[in-house]
Coordinates of C-alpha atoms in Angstrom, one line a residue:
M1 CA -75.5 -53.0 -177.7
H2 CA -74.3 -54.0 -174.2
E3 CA -70.5 -53.4 -174.0
N4 CA -67.6 -54.8 -172.0
F5 CA -66.3 -52.9 -169.0
I6 CA -62.6 -52.5 -169.0
G7 CA -60.5 -50.1 -166.9
G8 CA -63.5 -48.1 -165.8
R9 CA -64.9 -47.6 -169.4
W10 CA -67.5 -49.3 -171.5
V11 CA -65.9 -50.7 -174.6
G12 CA -67.4 -52.3 -177.7
G13 CA -66.4 -55.8 -178.7
A14 CA -64.9 -57.3 -181.8
T15 CA -68.3 -59.0 -182.5
H16 CA -71.6 -59.4 -180.7
R17 CA -74.0 -62.1 -179.8
D18 CA -77.8 -62.1 -179.6
N19 CA -79.2 -63.3 -176.2
I20 CA -82.3 -65.4 -177.0
N21 CA -85.2 -66.2 -174.6
P22 CA -85.5 -70.0 -174.3
S23 CA -89.2 -69.6 -173.4
D24 CA -89.9 -67.6 -176.6
L25 CA -87.3 -67.9 -179.4
S26 CA -88.7 -64.8 -181.1
D27 CA -87.7 -62.7 -178.0
V28 CA -84.2 -61.2 -178.3
V29 CA -83.2 -60.2 -174.8
G30 CA -80.4 -58.0 -176.1
Q31 CA -77.1 -57.8 -178.0
Y32 CA -73.9 -58.3 -176.1
A33 CA -70.4 -57.5 -177.1
Q34 CA -67.9 -60.3 -177.6
A35 CA -64.3 -59.6 -176.4
D36 CA -61.3 -60.9 -178.2
A37 CA -57.9 -61.9 -176.7
T38 CA -56.5 -58.3 -177.1
Q39 CA -59.4 -56.8 -175.1
T40 CA -59.0 -59.5 -172.5
A41 CA -55.3 -58.6 -172.1
E42 CA -56.3 -55.0 -171.7
A43 CA -58.7 -56.0 -168.9
I44 CA -56.0 -58.0 -167.2
A45 CA -53.6 -55.1 -167.4
A46 CA -56.2 -52.7 -165.9
A47 CA -56.8 -55.1 -163.1
R48 CA -53.1 -55.4 -162.4
D49 CA -52.7 -51.6 -162.3
A50 CA -55.6 -51.3 -159.9
A51 CA -54.7 -54.2 -157.6
H52 CA -52.3 -52.4 -155.3
T53 CA -54.6 -49.5 -154.7
W54 CA -57.6 -51.7 -153.9
A55 CA -55.6 -54.0 -151.7
H56 CA -54.7 -51.0 -149.5
T57 CA -58.2 -49.5 -149.5
T58 CA -59.7 -49.4 -146.0
G59 CA -62.1 -52.1 -144.9
Q60 CA -64.8 -49.5 -144.4
R61 CA -64.6 -48.3 -148.0
K62 CA -64.8 -51.9 -149.2
F63 CA -67.8 -52.4 -146.9
D64 CA -69.5 -49.3 -148.3
A65 CA -69.0 -50.4 -151.9
L66 CA -70.2 -54.0 -151.5
D67 CA -73.1 -52.9 -149.3
A68 CA -74.2 -50.4 -151.9
I69 CA -74.1 -53.1 -154.6
G70 CA -76.3 -55.4 -152.5
S71 CA -78.8 -52.6 -151.8
E72 CA -79.2 -51.7 -155.5
I73 CA -79.6 -55.4 -156.4
L74 CA -82.5 -55.6 -153.9
A75 CA -84.0 -52.3 -155.1
R76 CA -84.1 -53.6 -158.6
K77 CA -85.2 -57.2 -157.8
E78 CA -88.2 -57.4 -160.1
E79 CA -86.3 -55.9 -163.1
L80 CA -83.3 -58.3 -162.5
A81 CA -85.5 -61.3 -161.9
T82 CA -87.4 -60.7 -165.1
L83 CA -84.2 -60.4 -167.1
L84 CA -82.8 -63.6 -165.5
A85 CA -86.0 -65.6 -166.2
R86 CA -86.0 -64.3 -169.8
E87 CA -82.5 -65.2 -170.6
E88 CA -82.0 -68.5 -168.6
G89 CA -85.5 -69.9 -168.4
K90 CA -86.0 -70.5 -164.7
T91 CA -89.4 -69.4 -163.4
L92 CA -89.9 -65.9 -162.2
A93 CA -90.2 -67.1 -158.6
D94 CA -86.9 -68.9 -158.8
A95 CA -85.3 -65.9 -160.4
R96 CA -86.5 -63.6 -157.6
G97 CA -84.9 -66.0 -155.1
E98 CA -81.6 -66.0 -157.0
V99 CA -81.6 -62.2 -157.1
D100 CA -82.3 -62.1 -153.4
R101 CA -79.4 -64.4 -152.8
A102 CA -77.0 -62.3 -154.9
A103 CA -77.9 -59.3 -152.8
G104 CA -77.4 -61.2 -149.6
I105 CA -74.0 -62.4 -150.7
F106 CA -72.7 -58.9 -151.4
K107 CA -74.1 -57.7 -148.0
F108 CA -72.5 -60.7 -146.2
F109 CA -69.1 -60.0 -147.7
A110 CA -69.4 -56.3 -147.1
G111 CA -69.3 -57.3 -143.4
E112 CA -66.4 -59.7 -144.0
A113 CA -64.3 -56.8 -145.5
V114 CA -64.0 -55.2 -142.1
R115 CA -63.2 -58.4 -140.1
V116 CA -60.4 -60.1 -142.0
P117 CA -58.8 -62.2 -139.3
G118 CA -55.1 -62.3 -138.2
Q119 CA -53.2 -63.8 -135.4
L120 CA -50.5 -62.8 -133.0
L121 CA -48.7 -65.8 -131.5
P122 CA -46.7 -65.8 -128.2
A123 CA -43.0 -65.6 -128.6
N124 CA -41.2 -69.0 -128.8
R125 CA -37.8 -67.2 -129.0
A126 CA -37.0 -64.4 -126.6
G127 CA -38.2 -61.1 -128.0
I128 CA -39.3 -62.4 -131.4
V129 CA -43.1 -62.2 -132.0
P130 CA -44.7 -64.1 -134.9
E131 CA -47.7 -62.4 -136.5
I132 CA -50.0 -64.0 -139.1
T133 CA -51.8 -61.8 -141.6
R134 CA -53.9 -62.3 -144.7
E135 CA -53.3 -60.4 -147.9
P136 CA -55.1 -60.3 -151.3
V137 CA -54.0 -62.8 -153.9
G138 CA -53.9 -60.0 -156.5
V139 CA -55.7 -60.4 -159.8
V140 CA -58.5 -63.0 -159.8
G141 CA -60.0 -64.3 -163.0
I142 CA -63.6 -65.4 -162.6
I143 CA -65.3 -67.8 -165.1
A144 CA -69.0 -68.4 -164.3
P145 CA -71.6 -70.9 -165.6
W146 CA -75.0 -70.2 -167.2
N147 CA -77.3 -71.9 -164.8
F148 CA -77.1 -69.3 -162.0
P149 CA -76.2 -66.2 -164.0
I150 CA -76.3 -63.7 -161.1
A151 CA -75.9 -65.7 -157.9
I152 CA -72.7 -67.6 -158.9
P153 CA -71.0 -64.5 -160.2
A154 CA -72.0 -62.8 -157.0
W155 CA -70.5 -65.5 -154.8
K156 CA -67.2 -65.2 -156.6
I157 CA -67.0 -61.4 -157.2
A158 CA -68.1 -60.3 -153.7
P159 CA -65.4 -62.2 -151.7
A160 CA -62.7 -61.3 -154.3
L161 CA -63.5 -57.6 -153.8
A162 CA -64.0 -57.9 -150.1
Y163 CA -60.6 -59.3 -149.5
G164 CA -58.9 -56.7 -151.7
N165 CA -58.4 -58.4 -155.1
A166 CA -58.9 -56.9 -158.5
V167 CA -61.3 -58.9 -160.8
V168 CA -61.5 -59.9 -164.4
F169 CA -65.0 -61.5 -164.9
K170 CA -66.0 -63.7 -167.8
P171 CA -69.7 -64.7 -167.6
A172 CA -71.2 -67.6 -169.5
D173 CA -71.4 -66.8 -173.2
L174 CA -75.0 -68.2 -173.3
V175 CA -76.5 -65.9 -170.7
P176 CA -74.6 -62.5 -170.5
G177 CA -77.6 -60.4 -169.6
S178 CA -77.7 -60.8 -165.8
A179 CA -73.9 -60.6 -165.6
W180 CA -73.9 -57.3 -167.6
A181 CA -76.6 -55.9 -165.3
L182 CA -74.5 -56.9 -162.3
A183 CA -71.4 -55.3 -163.8
E184 CA -73.4 -52.1 -164.5
I185 CA -74.3 -51.9 -160.8
I186 CA -70.7 -52.6 -159.7
S187 CA -69.4 -50.0 -162.1
R188 CA -71.2 -47.3 -160.1
A189 CA -70.1 -48.5 -156.6
G190 CA -67.1 -46.2 -156.4
L191 CA -64.3 -48.8 -157.0
P192 CA -61.0 -47.5 -158.4
E193 CA -60.8 -47.8 -162.2
G194 CA -59.7 -51.3 -163.2
T195 CA -60.6 -52.9 -160.0
F196 CA -63.5 -54.7 -161.7
N197 CA -63.6 -55.7 -165.3
L198 CA -66.2 -57.5 -167.4
V199 CA -65.1 -59.3 -170.6
M200 CA -67.9 -61.2 -172.3
G201 CA -67.1 -63.8 -175.0
R202 CA -66.4 -67.4 -175.7
G203 CA -64.4 -69.5 -173.3
S204 CA -62.0 -70.6 -176.0
V205 CA -61.1 -67.0 -176.6
V206 CA -61.6 -64.9 -173.4
G207 CA -61.3 -67.8 -170.9
Q208 CA -58.2 -69.2 -172.6
A209 CA -56.5 -65.7 -172.6
M210 CA -57.2 -65.5 -168.8
L211 CA -55.7 -68.9 -168.2
Q212 CA -52.5 -68.2 -170.1
D213 CA -51.8 -64.8 -168.7
R214 CA -49.3 -64.8 -165.8
R215 CA -50.7 -61.5 -164.6
V216 CA -53.8 -63.4 -163.4
D217 CA -52.8 -64.8 -160.0
A218 CA -55.8 -67.0 -159.4
I219 CA -58.7 -68.5 -161.3
S220 CA -62.2 -69.3 -159.9
F221 CA -64.1 -71.6 -162.3
T222 CA -67.5 -73.2 -162.2
G223 CA -68.5 -75.4 -165.2
S224 CA -68.2 -78.9 -166.7
V225 CA -65.7 -81.5 -165.6
G226 CA -64.1 -81.6 -169.0
T227 CA -63.5 -77.8 -169.1
G228 CA -62.5 -77.9 -165.5
R229 CA -59.7 -80.3 -166.2
R230 CA -58.3 -78.0 -168.9
V231 CA -58.6 -75.1 -166.5
A232 CA -56.7 -77.0 -163.9
E233 CA -53.9 -78.0 -166.3
A234 CA -53.4 -74.5 -167.5
A235 CA -53.5 -72.9 -164.1
I236 CA -51.3 -75.4 -162.3
G237 CA -48.9 -75.4 -165.2
R238 CA -48.0 -71.8 -164.4
L239 CA -48.5 -72.3 -160.7
A240 CA -51.6 -70.0 -160.4
K241 CA -54.0 -70.6 -157.6
V242 CA -57.1 -72.4 -158.8
Q243 CA -60.6 -73.1 -157.4
M244 CA -63.0 -75.3 -159.3
E245 CA -66.6 -76.4 -158.9
M246 CA -67.7 -78.9 -161.5
G247 CA -70.3 -81.7 -162.0
G248 CA -72.4 -83.9 -159.8
K249 CA -74.4 -87.1 -159.9
N250 CA -76.0 -86.6 -156.6
P251 CA -77.8 -89.4 -154.8
L252 CA -81.0 -89.1 -152.7
V253 CA -81.6 -92.2 -150.5
I254 CA -85.2 -93.0 -149.6
L255 CA -85.5 -95.5 -146.7
D256 CA -88.5 -97.6 -145.9
D257 CA -89.1 -95.6 -142.8
A258 CA -89.1 -92.2 -144.6
D259 CA -92.1 -89.9 -144.5
L260 CA -93.5 -90.5 -148.0
D261 CA -94.7 -86.9 -148.5
V262 CA -91.3 -85.5 -147.5
A263 CA -89.4 -87.9 -149.7
V264 CA -91.5 -87.1 -152.7
E265 CA -91.1 -83.4 -152.3
C266 CA -87.4 -83.7 -151.7
A267 CA -87.0 -85.9 -154.8
V268 CA -89.2 -83.8 -157.2
N269 CA -87.7 -80.5 -156.0
G270 CA -84.1 -81.7 -156.1
A271 CA -84.4 -83.6 -159.4
Y272 CA -86.6 -81.4 -161.5
F273 CA -87.0 -77.8 -160.3
Q274 CA -85.1 -75.2 -162.2
T275 CA -85.3 -77.8 -165.1
G276 CA -82.8 -80.0 -163.4
Q277 CA -80.1 -77.6 -164.4
R278 CA -78.3 -77.6 -161.1
C279 CA -75.0 -79.3 -160.2
T280 CA -76.6 -80.3 -156.9
A281 CA -79.7 -81.9 -158.6
S282 CA -80.9 -85.3 -157.3
S283 CA -80.3 -87.3 -160.5
R284 CA -80.1 -90.7 -158.7
L285 CA -83.0 -91.7 -156.4
I286 CA -81.9 -94.7 -154.4
V287 CA -85.0 -96.3 -152.9
Q288 CA -85.4 -99.2 -150.5
R289 CA -87.7 -101.9 -151.8
G290 CA -90.3 -101.7 -149.0
I291 CA -91.3 -98.1 -150.0
Y292 CA -90.3 -98.4 -153.7
P293 CA -93.8 -98.9 -155.3
R294 CA -95.5 -96.2 -153.3
F295 CA -92.7 -93.8 -153.9
V296 CA -92.7 -94.3 -157.6
E297 CA -96.4 -93.8 -158.0
A298 CA -96.4 -90.8 -155.7
V299 CA -93.6 -89.1 -157.7
K300 CA -95.4 -89.8 -161.0
K301 CA -98.6 -88.3 -159.6
R302 CA -96.6 -85.2 -158.4
L303 CA -95.0 -84.8 -161.9
E304 CA -98.4 -85.0 -163.6
G305 CA -99.5 -82.0 -161.6
L306 CA -96.5 -79.8 -162.6
K307 CA -97.0 -77.1 -165.2
I308 CA -94.2 -76.8 -167.8
G309 CA -94.2 -73.5 -169.7
H310 CA -93.0 -70.0 -170.2
A311 CA -90.8 -68.9 -167.4
L312 CA -92.7 -65.6 -166.9
Q313 CA -96.2 -67.1 -166.9
A314 CA -98.0 -67.3 -163.5
G315 CA -98.3 -70.8 -162.3
T316 CA -95.4 -72.3 -164.2
D317 CA -93.5 -74.8 -162.1
I318 CA -90.7 -75.7 -164.6
G319 CA -89.5 -73.5 -167.4
P320 CA -87.6 -74.4 -170.6
V321 CA -84.3 -76.0 -171.0
V322 CA -81.7 -73.3 -171.6
D323 CA -81.0 -73.9 -175.3
A324 CA -81.3 -76.3 -178.2
E325 CA -78.0 -78.0 -177.5
Q326 CA -79.0 -78.9 -173.9
L327 CA -82.4 -80.1 -175.0
A328 CA -80.8 -82.4 -177.6
Q329 CA -78.4 -83.7 -175.0
N330 CA -81.3 -84.5 -172.6
E331 CA -83.2 -86.3 -175.4
R332 CA -80.1 -88.4 -176.2
Y333 CA -79.8 -89.5 -172.6
V334 CA -83.5 -90.4 -172.5
Q335 CA -82.9 -92.7 -175.6
I336 CA -79.7 -94.1 -173.9
G337 CA -81.7 -95.0 -170.8
K338 CA -84.3 -96.9 -172.9
E339 CA -81.6 -98.7 -174.8
E340 CA -79.8 -99.7 -171.5
G341 CA -83.0 -101.3 -170.2
A342 CA -84.3 -98.7 -167.8
V343 CA -88.0 -98.2 -167.8
L344 CA -89.2 -94.7 -168.7
A345 CA -92.2 -94.4 -166.3
Y346 CA -93.0 -90.8 -167.1
G347 CA -92.1 -87.9 -169.4
G348 CA -89.0 -87.4 -171.4
D349 CA -90.8 -85.8 -174.4
R350 CA -91.1 -82.3 -175.7
V351 CA -93.9 -80.1 -174.5
K352 CA -95.9 -77.8 -176.9
A353 CA -96.5 -74.3 -175.5
D354 CA -98.1 -71.0 -176.6
T355 CA -94.6 -69.9 -177.7
E356 CA -91.8 -71.7 -179.4
G357 CA -89.3 -72.7 -176.8
F358 CA -87.2 -75.5 -175.4
F359 CA -89.8 -77.2 -173.3
M360 CA -89.3 -80.8 -172.0
R361 CA -91.5 -82.9 -169.8
P362 CA -89.6 -84.2 -166.7
A363 CA -88.3 -87.8 -167.3
L364 CA -88.6 -90.5 -164.6
F365 CA -86.7 -93.7 -165.2
V366 CA -87.4 -96.7 -162.8
D367 CA -85.8 -100.1 -162.2
C368 CA -82.4 -98.7 -163.0
D369 CA -79.0 -100.1 -162.3
N370 CA -76.2 -97.9 -161.0
A371 CA -73.9 -99.1 -163.7
Q372 CA -76.1 -97.6 -166.5
R373 CA -74.9 -94.4 -168.1
I374 CA -77.9 -92.4 -167.0
C375 CA -76.8 -93.2 -163.4
R376 CA -73.1 -92.5 -164.1
E377 CA -72.9 -89.4 -166.3
E378 CA -74.2 -85.9 -165.5
I379 CA -77.1 -85.1 -167.8
F380 CA -77.8 -81.6 -166.4
G381 CA -81.5 -81.7 -167.3
P382 CA -84.9 -82.9 -165.8
V383 CA -84.0 -86.6 -165.9
A384 CA -83.9 -88.8 -162.8
A385 CA -83.2 -92.5 -162.3
V386 CA -84.8 -94.6 -159.6
I387 CA -82.5 -97.4 -158.3
P388 CA -84.0 -100.1 -156.1
V389 CA -82.0 -101.4 -153.1
A390 CA -82.7 -103.9 -150.4
T391 CA -81.0 -102.4 -147.3
Y392 CA -79.6 -99.2 -146.0
E393 CA -76.1 -100.6 -146.3
E394 CA -76.7 -101.3 -150.0
A395 CA -78.1 -97.8 -150.4
L396 CA -75.0 -96.2 -148.9
E397 CA -72.7 -98.3 -151.1
V398 CA -74.7 -97.3 -154.3
A399 CA -74.8 -93.6 -153.2
N400 CA -71.0 -93.5 -152.9
D401 CA -70.4 -95.5 -156.1
T402 CA -69.7 -92.4 -158.3
E403 CA -66.8 -90.4 -159.5
F404 CA -68.6 -87.3 -158.2
G405 CA -69.1 -86.1 -154.6
L406 CA -70.8 -82.8 -154.5
S407 CA -74.1 -83.2 -152.6
S408 CA -76.1 -86.2 -151.2
G409 CA -79.3 -86.7 -149.3
I410 CA -81.3 -89.1 -147.2
C411 CA -84.9 -89.3 -146.3
T412 CA -85.5 -91.2 -143.1
T413 CA -87.1 -91.0 -139.7
S414 CA -84.2 -93.0 -138.2
L415 CA -81.7 -90.9 -136.2
K416 CA -79.3 -93.9 -136.4
H417 CA -79.3 -94.0 -140.2
A418 CA -79.3 -90.3 -140.5
A419 CA -76.2 -89.9 -138.3
H420 CA -74.4 -92.8 -140.0
F421 CA -75.2 -91.4 -143.5
K422 CA -74.0 -87.9 -142.5
R423 CA -70.7 -89.4 -141.4
E424 CA -70.1 -92.0 -144.2
S425 CA -71.5 -90.2 -147.3
Q426 CA -68.6 -89.3 -149.6
A427 CA -69.9 -85.8 -150.5
G428 CA -69.0 -82.3 -149.6
M429 CA -72.6 -81.5 -148.6
V430 CA -75.1 -83.8 -147.0
M431 CA -78.9 -83.1 -146.7
I432 CA -81.1 -84.9 -144.3
N433 CA -84.9 -84.8 -145.1
C434 CA -84.4 -81.9 -147.5
P435 CA -83.5 -81.6 -151.2
T436 CA -79.9 -82.1 -152.4
A437 CA -80.2 -78.7 -154.2
G438 CA -80.4 -75.6 -152.1
V439 CA -77.6 -74.1 -150.0
D440 CA -77.0 -71.0 -147.9
Y441 CA -74.5 -68.3 -148.8
H442 CA -73.0 -68.1 -145.3
A443 CA -72.0 -71.8 -145.3
P444 CA -69.2 -73.4 -147.3
F445 CA -70.1 -74.8 -150.7
G446 CA -68.1 -77.5 -152.5
G447 CA -67.6 -81.2 -153.0
R448 CA -65.2 -84.1 -153.2
K449 CA -63.7 -86.4 -155.9
G450 CA -64.5 -85.1 -159.4
S451 CA -66.9 -82.4 -158.3
S452 CA -64.6 -79.9 -156.8
Y453 CA -60.9 -78.9 -156.6
G454 CA -59.3 -76.3 -154.3
P455 CA -60.7 -74.3 -151.4
R456 CA -64.4 -74.0 -150.7
E457 CA -66.6 -71.2 -151.9
Q458 CA -69.0 -69.0 -149.9
G459 CA -69.1 -68.1 -146.2
Q460 CA -66.0 -67.4 -144.2
Y461 CA -64.3 -70.3 -146.0
A462 CA -64.0 -68.1 -149.1
L463 CA -61.1 -66.5 -147.3
E464 CA -58.9 -69.5 -148.0
F465 CA -58.9 -68.9 -151.8
Y466 CA -59.1 -65.1 -152.1
T467 CA -56.2 -64.4 -149.6
T468 CA -52.7 -65.6 -149.0
V469 CA -51.1 -66.0 -145.6
K470 CA -48.1 -64.1 -144.5
T471 CA -46.0 -64.8 -141.4
T472 CA -44.0 -61.9 -140.0
Y473 CA -41.3 -62.2 -137.2
T474 CA -40.5 -59.0 -135.3
A475 CA -37.6 -58.7 -132.9
A476 CA -38.7 -56.3 -130.2

């Protein structure tokens, strides 16, 4: 039994949950405790008690702790990657990359802990000097999603600790294994008791308790738009600081002058790798008519060469969908696409493998209209819609015609169109001749419109959420 971590102690839950491998339903990754509202309140109380001590801990000690966490993640990369692939279903190669990223995040923010910026302004009134400093927010509640079960927790927990906050962490109920392993590493990093707490369990129980508790000063959430709205209402209702990353319906524009090989790789990688279970996935492929037939045929050929199977098997390109509910949702959208008149050019069916799992062939819809549901709603699976357009101007208009604004991309050899798209795309992140999915931990992450709310995540921009600004006036 994998227990919760509250106030520096491992604590059993009210119930437990089996963690099932989506590549092999007979493989139980482990049993994980489920916290109730009482245990969540205990974790919050422990964080509140520890917050002042950690806030006044030296930058060097914070550096040492975060750097040690990053080093142990790297040292255990194969073990952690195997665990991640087993519980979430992404390929072992992708899992290794995610573990590397988690380690890099902790090491990056170890450095940030010793260079928190401030400012001393010249006196505007004789003898009175204004000083601007940044202080920790206090207790930060972290609610993470299932699709990146170690990287996203890392990019929330690391800056929270680096800038002196105490943490209450609720991982996704579906994939607690990687989060528990990360918590176990953090538990031995020398933090004062209560500085970091892990409470596993359902969002309706643990998450709700965190949202309602006034001792939680800030909430960082990544998940669906619907849940995000409820998080925002609860947090703003009691004036807590809130940061949210939600959905995407990301466009990848392919112009007639694009390098076809580059365009195909960008589209296939962005739309289908990691089973399309990325908020930055290229779910809308907006293609100019001159290159349209060649692009569609090349994508189909590329998809035919992909191997769908067990995440831990050598040579697997795409692993399973995360669970039965997500697979059923993908299949519903494939049916919706057909009913709306889009042409299913490839895939969309289940794949039989050596083990019982949630395997799905990537679905490619062509001759789509941006008004169709498969072009409007986030599916969060290996389903992409190709939308034909006549001109660059029409492509840009279609790309921006969405309630989301996380990531966008364009494949072109035209510097003119690339520069214009970079400026006019209504997205938080713009990719030129590279997939819409794939970001760096030292650069800000976030979107516009319905995709994000609040300050950016990652890089130095994380400072905006995890600290508060204080202005001090001193009369000499």
